[in-house]
Amino acid sequence: MKIINIVGARPNFVKIAPLMEAYRQHKAITPVLVHTGQHYDSKMSDLFFHQLGIPQPDLNLGVGSASHAVQTAEIMKAFEPVVLEHKPDLVLVVGDVNSTIACGLVAVKLGVKLVHVEAGLRSFDRTMPEEVNRVLTDSISDFLFCTEKSGVDNLAREGIAADKVFLVGNVMIDALLKHKAAAEKSSIVRDMKLESGRYAVLTLHRPANVDDPDVFDRILDALDVIQRDMPVVFPIHPRTRNNLKDSAPGKRVQEMKNLVMTDPLGYLDFLKLMSEARIVLTDSGGIQEETAILKVPCVTLRENTERPVTVDTGWNQVVGRDPERIIAAYQRAFSRPKDAGERPPLWDGHAAERIVRILADRCGG
Ligand code: UD1
């Protein structure tokens, strides 16, 4: 059984690593790894392959950055001949990025069965490009693997047949549990002269937060208060860096003495940085999940989350972009008992094995 696996953007690399490893236990499965090239900087891509032990991609489509329409279309144009040549039994996509929907569409139009890992998550906010990608990918998938019960419920509500849907756990957490010991050895906390448990970590890259200078400025109102309380480490995504160039928010962050900006970090350094932080502030999806397992309080700078189980664990507060709400959540995070949360069901490091076993059983691998 031949499975083409798609990666494109940074969070995809973390999700595919445990799957590539799980395939090794199934000799009848031939995995092919295709990188669309959506992310291409070495710190956004190569570093992750190296640290996560992902085999070099069999193919890189080299598509790069562009508007949504152009990027999605270019990925589709480049991927179609790959499917025609390889004639896979399955195409597997992860997450919710443009590479996910682009390759999914190509597969099903050529009559190839589609597997979606991390299916069913819904923010119910169609202004998020990822939400559109999620809804569309799920609607055309043949195997839908969910990380949490809310995903299963959302798919049932959308009329997707229950026999296509599997609750298997979370491949991103498989990667975290596997690499946590190696991350412990990272010297990042020492190198940045931080004290364990006495700094915050910040990530921001959602268009809704960083593309509009007024919204960005309101978030900075809160960060200004927080960075007076403790150092805030801010690894900067390329989208955010572009938006900070020659802009009012850019000038403001330069003036914040305790806001420590860095380039994007590798997987192991970032895991170490999160695990010793007092608190994490983020607009990422995956970081909400990782902090819930690391038992580090997370303040999510978005109006909604597609990962409600992270809130149920007690470690995640979804507060939006209002500075007063952000500061109130920051203060609340310190008074909560450290053992508030429980690990979501099946987030045990074995999700990828479950996925590959189901595919092998159903498709004869
Ligand atoms: C993409 C995903 C988002 C995910 C994020 C993780 C979509 C719609 N969005 O957002 O869901 O959370 O990846 O990082 O697929 N750039 C570089 N170097 C790179 C990659 C990007 O400089 O290696 C810059 C380019 O200016 C580019 C911009 O970042 O235009 C945005 O990149 P893009 O892939 O379009 O979206 P992300 O914001 O990274």
Coordinates of C-alpha atoms and ligand atoms in Angstrom, one line a residue:
M1 CA 0.0 0.0 0.0
K2 CA 1.5 3.3 -1.1
I3 CA 0.6 6.4 1.0
I4 CA 1.6 9.9 -0.1
N5 CA 2.1 12.1 3.0
I6 CA 1.9 15.9 2.7
V7 CA 3.7 18.5 4.7
G8 CA 3.9 22.2 4.0
A9 CA 4.1 24.4 7.0
R10 CA 5.9 24.3 10.3
P11 CA 3.2 22.6 12.5
N12 CA 2.8 19.9 9.8
F13 CA 6.4 18.7 10.3
V14 CA 5.8 18.0 14.0
K15 CA 2.6 16.0 13.2
I16 CA 4.1 13.9 10.4
A17 CA 7.2 12.8 12.4
P18 CA 5.4 10.2 14.5
L19 CA 3.5 8.9 11.5
M20 CA 6.7 8.4 9.4
E21 CA 8.0 6.4 12.4
A22 CA 4.9 4.4 12.8
Y23 CA 4.9 3.3 9.1
R24 CA 8.2 1.5 9.8
Q25 CA 6.3 -1.2 11.8
H26 CA 4.2 -2.0 8.7
K27 CA 6.3 -3.5 6.0
A28 CA 3.5 -3.6 3.5
I29 CA 3.1 0.2 3.6
T30 CA 5.3 2.3 1.4
P31 CA 5.2 5.9 2.5
V32 CA 6.2 8.7 0.2
L33 CA 6.8 12.1 1.7
V34 CA 6.0 15.3 -0.2
H35 CA 6.9 18.8 1.0
T36 CA 4.9 21.4 -0.8
G37 CA 7.5 24.1 0.1
Q38 CA 4.9 26.4 1.7
H39 CA 7.5 27.0 4.5
Y40 CA 11.0 27.1 3.2
D41 CA 13.3 29.1 5.6
S42 CA 15.7 26.7 7.3
K43 CA 14.4 27.7 10.7
M44 CA 10.8 27.1 9.7
S45 CA 11.5 23.8 7.9
D46 CA 14.9 22.0 7.7
L47 CA 15.6 22.4 11.4
F48 CA 12.4 20.5 12.2
F49 CA 13.2 17.7 9.8
H50 CA 16.6 17.4 11.4
Q51 CA 15.5 17.6 15.1
L52 CA 12.4 15.4 14.7
G53 CA 14.3 12.7 12.7
I54 CA 11.9 13.0 9.7
P55 CA 13.3 11.4 6.5
Q56 CA 14.2 13.9 3.7
P57 CA 11.1 14.5 1.5
D58 CA 11.0 12.3 -1.6
L59 CA 9.8 15.4 -3.4
N60 CA 9.8 19.2 -2.7
L61 CA 7.3 21.1 -4.8
G62 CA 9.0 24.4 -3.9
V63 CA 5.8 26.4 -4.0
G64 CA 6.8 29.1 -1.5
S65 CA 4.7 32.1 -0.3
A66 CA 1.9 33.8 -2.2
S67 CA -1.7 34.9 -1.7
H68 CA -4.1 32.2 -0.6
A69 CA -5.5 31.7 -4.1
V70 CA -2.1 31.6 -5.8
Q71 CA -0.4 29.4 -3.2
T72 CA -3.3 26.9 -3.1
A73 CA -3.5 26.8 -6.9
E74 CA 0.3 26.4 -7.3
I75 CA 0.4 23.5 -4.8
M76 CA -2.5 21.8 -6.7
K77 CA -0.8 22.3 -10.1
A78 CA 2.5 20.9 -8.8
F79 CA 0.9 18.0 -6.9
E80 CA -1.4 16.6 -9.6
P81 CA 1.5 15.1 -11.7
V82 CA 2.9 13.6 -8.5
V83 CA -0.3 11.7 -7.9
L84 CA -0.6 10.6 -11.5
E85 CA 3.0 9.3 -11.5
H86 CA 3.0 7.5 -8.1
K87 CA -0.6 6.2 -8.2
P88 CA -0.9 6.1 -4.4
D89 CA -3.6 4.1 -2.6
L90 CA -4.0 7.0 -0.1
V91 CA -3.0 10.6 0.3
L92 CA -2.6 11.7 3.9
V93 CA -2.8 15.3 5.0
V94 CA -2.5 16.8 8.5
G95 CA -3.8 20.0 10.1
D96 CA -5.4 22.9 8.4
V97 CA -2.9 24.8 6.3
N98 CA -3.2 25.7 2.6
S99 CA -1.1 22.6 1.7
T100 CA -3.7 20.4 3.5
I101 CA -6.7 21.5 1.4
A102 CA -4.8 21.9 -1.8
C103 CA -3.4 18.3 -1.9
G104 CA -6.7 16.9 -0.5
L105 CA -8.6 18.4 -3.4
V106 CA -6.1 17.0 -5.9
A107 CA -6.3 13.5 -4.4
V108 CA -10.0 13.1 -4.4
K109 CA -10.4 14.6 -7.9
L110 CA -8.1 11.8 -9.1
G111 CA -10.1 9.2 -7.2
V112 CA -7.5 8.6 -4.5
K113 CA -8.8 8.1 -1.0
L114 CA -8.0 11.0 1.4
V115 CA -6.9 10.7 5.1
H116 CA -7.2 13.7 7.3
V117 CA -5.2 13.7 10.6
E118 CA -6.5 16.2 13.1
A119 CA -10.0 16.2 11.6
G120 CA -13.2 17.8 13.1
L121 CA -11.7 20.7 15.0
R122 CA -13.9 23.8 14.6
S123 CA -13.4 27.4 15.8
F124 CA -16.8 28.3 14.1
D125 CA -15.0 31.4 12.8
R126 CA -15.0 31.4 9.0
T127 CA -12.8 34.5 8.9
M128 CA -9.9 32.2 9.9
P129 CA -8.3 30.7 6.7
E130 CA -7.6 27.5 8.7
E131 CA -11.3 27.0 9.5
V132 CA -12.2 27.1 5.8
N133 CA -9.4 24.6 5.2
R134 CA -10.6 22.3 8.0
V135 CA -14.3 22.3 6.9
L136 CA -13.5 21.6 3.3
T137 CA -10.8 19.0 3.9
D138 CA -13.1 17.1 6.3
S139 CA -16.0 17.2 3.8
I140 CA -13.9 15.3 1.2
S141 CA -12.0 12.9 3.4
D142 CA -12.4 9.1 3.6
F143 CA -10.7 8.6 6.9
L144 CA -11.0 11.3 9.6
F145 CA -8.8 11.0 12.6
C146 CA -9.7 13.2 15.6
T147 CA -7.7 14.4 18.5
E148 CA -10.6 15.1 20.8
K149 CA -14.2 14.3 21.3
S150 CA -15.4 17.7 20.2
G151 CA -14.0 16.8 16.7
V152 CA -16.1 13.6 16.6
D153 CA -19.2 15.6 17.6
N154 CA -18.6 18.3 15.1
L155 CA -18.3 15.8 12.2
A156 CA -21.4 14.0 13.3
R157 CA -23.3 17.4 13.3
E158 CA -22.0 18.0 9.8
G159 CA -23.5 14.7 8.6
I160 CA -20.2 12.9 8.1
A161 CA -20.7 9.1 8.3
A162 CA -19.6 7.8 11.7
D163 CA -17.7 4.8 10.1
K164 CA -15.2 7.2 8.6
V165 CA -14.4 8.9 11.9
F166 CA -11.9 7.7 14.5
L167 CA -10.9 9.2 17.8
V168 CA -7.2 8.3 18.1
G169 CA -5.4 10.9 20.1
N170 CA -3.0 13.6 19.1
V171 CA 0.1 13.0 16.9
M172 CA 1.6 16.4 18.0
I173 CA 1.6 15.1 21.6
D174 CA 3.2 11.8 20.4
A175 CA 6.1 14.0 19.2
L176 CA 6.2 16.0 22.4
L177 CA 6.3 12.9 24.7
K178 CA 9.0 11.4 22.5
H179 CA 11.3 14.4 22.4
K180 CA 10.8 15.9 25.8
A181 CA 13.9 14.2 27.3
A182 CA 16.0 15.4 24.4
A183 CA 14.6 18.9 24.8
E184 CA 15.6 18.9 28.5
K185 CA 19.2 19.0 27.3
S186 CA 18.7 22.3 25.4
S187 CA 20.7 25.1 26.8
I188 CA 18.3 27.8 25.5
V189 CA 17.1 28.9 29.0
R190 CA 20.6 29.3 30.2
D191 CA 21.8 30.9 26.9
M192 CA 19.1 33.5 27.1
K193 CA 20.0 34.2 30.8
L194 CA 16.5 33.3 31.9
E195 CA 15.5 31.9 35.3
S196 CA 13.4 28.8 35.2
G197 CA 9.7 29.5 36.1
R198 CA 10.3 33.3 36.0
Y199 CA 9.7 34.3 32.4
A200 CA 6.8 34.3 29.9
V201 CA 6.9 33.0 26.3
L202 CA 4.9 34.8 23.6
T203 CA 4.0 33.7 20.0
L204 CA 1.9 35.7 17.6
H205 CA 1.4 35.0 13.9
R206 CA -2.4 34.9 13.2
P207 CA -3.3 37.4 10.4
A208 CA -6.2 38.5 12.6
N209 CA -3.7 39.6 15.3
V210 CA -0.7 40.8 13.4
D211 CA -1.9 42.1 10.0
D212 CA -3.9 45.0 11.5
P213 CA -1.7 47.5 13.3
D214 CA -4.5 48.6 15.6
V215 CA -5.2 45.1 16.8
F216 CA -1.5 44.4 17.2
D217 CA -1.2 47.7 19.2
R218 CA -3.9 46.6 21.7
I219 CA -2.1 43.3 22.3
L220 CA 1.0 45.3 22.9
D221 CA -0.8 47.4 25.6
A222 CA -1.1 44.1 27.6
L223 CA 2.4 42.9 26.8
D224 CA 3.8 46.2 28.0
V225 CA 2.4 45.6 31.4
I226 CA 3.4 41.9 31.5
Q227 CA 7.0 42.6 30.4
R228 CA 7.4 45.0 33.3
D229 CA 6.6 42.0 35.6
M230 CA 8.8 39.4 34.0
P231 CA 10.9 38.9 30.8
V232 CA 8.8 37.9 27.8
V233 CA 10.6 35.8 25.2
F234 CA 9.1 36.4 21.7
P235 CA 10.3 34.1 18.9
I236 CA 9.1 35.9 15.8
H237 CA 7.3 34.2 12.9
P238 CA 8.3 35.6 9.5
R239 CA 4.8 37.0 8.9
T240 CA 5.0 38.9 12.2
R241 CA 8.5 40.1 11.5
N242 CA 7.4 41.5 8.1
N243 CA 4.5 43.4 9.9
L244 CA 6.9 44.8 12.5
K245 CA 9.1 46.4 9.8
D246 CA 8.7 50.2 9.7
S247 CA 5.4 50.1 11.6
A248 CA 4.0 51.7 14.8
P249 CA 3.9 48.2 16.6
G250 CA 7.5 47.6 15.4
K251 CA 8.6 50.9 17.0
R252 CA 6.8 50.0 20.2
V253 CA 8.3 46.5 20.7
Q254 CA 11.8 48.0 20.3
E255 CA 11.0 50.2 23.3
M256 CA 10.0 47.3 25.6
K257 CA 13.2 46.5 27.4
N258 CA 12.0 43.2 28.8
L259 CA 10.5 41.8 25.6
V260 CA 13.3 39.5 24.2
M261 CA 12.8 39.0 20.5
T262 CA 14.5 36.1 18.7
D263 CA 14.4 34.3 15.4
P264 CA 12.0 31.3 15.1
L265 CA 13.4 28.6 17.3
G266 CA 13.9 24.9 16.6
Y267 CA 11.5 22.3 18.0
L268 CA 13.7 21.2 20.9
D269 CA 14.7 24.7 22.1
F270 CA 11.1 25.8 21.9
L271 CA 9.9 22.8 23.9
K272 CA 12.4 23.5 26.6
L273 CA 11.5 27.2 26.6
M274 CA 7.8 26.4 27.0
S275 CA 8.3 23.7 29.6
E276 CA 10.2 26.0 32.0
A277 CA 8.1 29.1 31.4
R278 CA 5.8 30.5 34.1
I279 CA 3.2 31.2 31.5
V280 CA 2.8 31.1 27.7
L281 CA 0.8 33.7 25.7
T282 CA -0.1 32.6 22.1
D283 CA -2.4 32.6 19.2
S284 CA -1.2 29.3 17.9
G285 CA -3.3 26.1 17.9
G286 CA -0.7 23.5 18.7
I287 CA 0.8 25.5 21.5
Q288 CA -2.5 25.3 23.4
E289 CA -2.2 21.6 23.3
E290 CA 1.4 21.4 24.1
T291 CA 1.1 23.6 27.2
A292 CA -1.8 21.5 28.4
I293 CA 0.5 18.5 28.5
L294 CA 3.5 20.4 29.9
K295 CA 1.2 21.8 32.6
V296 CA 2.2 25.4 31.9
P297 CA -0.6 28.0 32.0
C298 CA -1.6 29.2 28.5
V299 CA -3.4 32.5 27.7
T300 CA -4.8 32.3 24.2
L301 CA -4.9 35.6 22.4
R302 CA -7.9 34.7 20.2
E303 CA -11.6 35.0 20.5
N304 CA -12.2 31.3 20.1
T305 CA -10.4 28.0 20.0
E306 CA -11.0 24.9 17.9
R307 CA -9.3 22.9 20.7
P308 CA -11.8 23.2 23.6
V309 CA -10.4 20.2 25.4
T310 CA -7.4 22.3 26.3
V311 CA -9.7 24.7 28.2
D312 CA -11.4 21.7 29.9
T313 CA -8.0 20.6 31.3
G314 CA -7.8 23.9 33.1
W315 CA -4.5 25.0 31.6
N316 CA -5.8 27.2 28.8
Q317 CA -7.7 30.5 29.0
V318 CA -9.1 31.9 25.7
V319 CA -9.3 35.6 26.2
G320 CA -9.2 37.4 22.9
R321 CA -7.2 40.6 22.3
D322 CA -8.7 43.0 24.8
P323 CA -5.7 44.2 27.0
E324 CA -7.7 44.2 30.2
R325 CA -8.9 40.6 29.7
I326 CA -5.3 39.5 28.8
I327 CA -3.9 41.1 32.0
A328 CA -6.7 39.6 34.1
A329 CA -6.0 36.2 32.6
Y330 CA -2.3 36.6 33.2
Q331 CA -2.9 37.3 36.9
R332 CA -5.5 34.5 37.2
A333 CA -3.0 32.0 35.8
F334 CA -0.8 32.3 38.9
S335 CA -3.4 31.6 41.4
R336 CA -4.6 28.3 39.9
P337 CA -3.3 25.0 41.5
K338 CA -0.5 23.6 39.4
D339 CA -2.3 20.2 39.1
A340 CA -5.6 21.6 37.9
G341 CA -5.7 19.8 34.6
E342 CA -6.1 16.2 33.4
R343 CA -4.5 14.8 30.3
P344 CA -7.1 14.5 27.5
P345 CA -8.1 10.9 26.6
L346 CA -5.7 9.1 24.3
W347 CA -3.0 11.9 24.4
D348 CA -0.6 9.2 25.4
G349 CA 2.1 9.1 22.7
H350 CA 0.5 6.4 20.6
A351 CA -1.9 8.2 18.3
A352 CA 0.3 7.7 15.2
E353 CA 0.5 3.9 15.8
R354 CA -3.4 3.8 16.1
I355 CA -3.8 5.7 12.8
V356 CA -1.4 3.5 10.9
R357 CA -2.9 0.3 12.3
I358 CA -6.4 1.4 11.2
L359 CA -5.2 2.3 7.7
A360 CA -3.4 -1.0 7.4
D361 CA -6.4 -3.0 8.6
R362 CA -8.9 -1.2 6.4
C363 CA -6.7 -0.9 3.3
G364 CA -4.8 -4.2 3.5
G365 CA -1.3 -2.8 4.3
Ligands
UD1_1 C1 0.7 29.1 7.9 C2 -0.7 28.5 8.1 C3 -1.1 28.6 9.5 C4 -0.1 28.1 10.5 C5 1.2 28.7 10.2 C6 2.3 28.1 11.1 C7 -2.2 28.7 6.1 C8 -3.4 29.4 5.6 N1 -1.7 29.2 7.3 O1 0.6 30.5 8.2 O2 -2.3 27.9 9.7 O3 -0.5 28.3 11.8 O4 1.6 28.5 8.8 O5 3.5 28.8 11.0 O6 -1.7 27.8 5.5 N2 7.4 33.3 5.3 C9 8.8 33.3 5.3 N3 9.5 32.1 5.4 C10 8.9 30.9 5.4 C11 7.5 30.9 5.3 C12 6.8 32.1 5.3 O7 9.4 34.3 5.3 O8 9.5 29.9 5.4 C13 6.7 34.6 5.3 C14 6.3 35.0 3.9 O9 6.4 36.4 3.9 C15 4.8 34.6 3.8 C16 4.4 34.8 5.3 O10 5.5 34.4 6.1 O11 4.1 35.4 3.0 C17 3.2 33.9 5.6 O12 3.5 32.5 5.3 P1 2.3 31.5 4.9 O13 2.8 30.2 4.7 O14 1.5 32.1 3.8 O15 1.3 31.6 6.2 P2 1.7 31.5 7.7 O16 1.3 32.9 8.3 O17 3.1 31.0 8.0

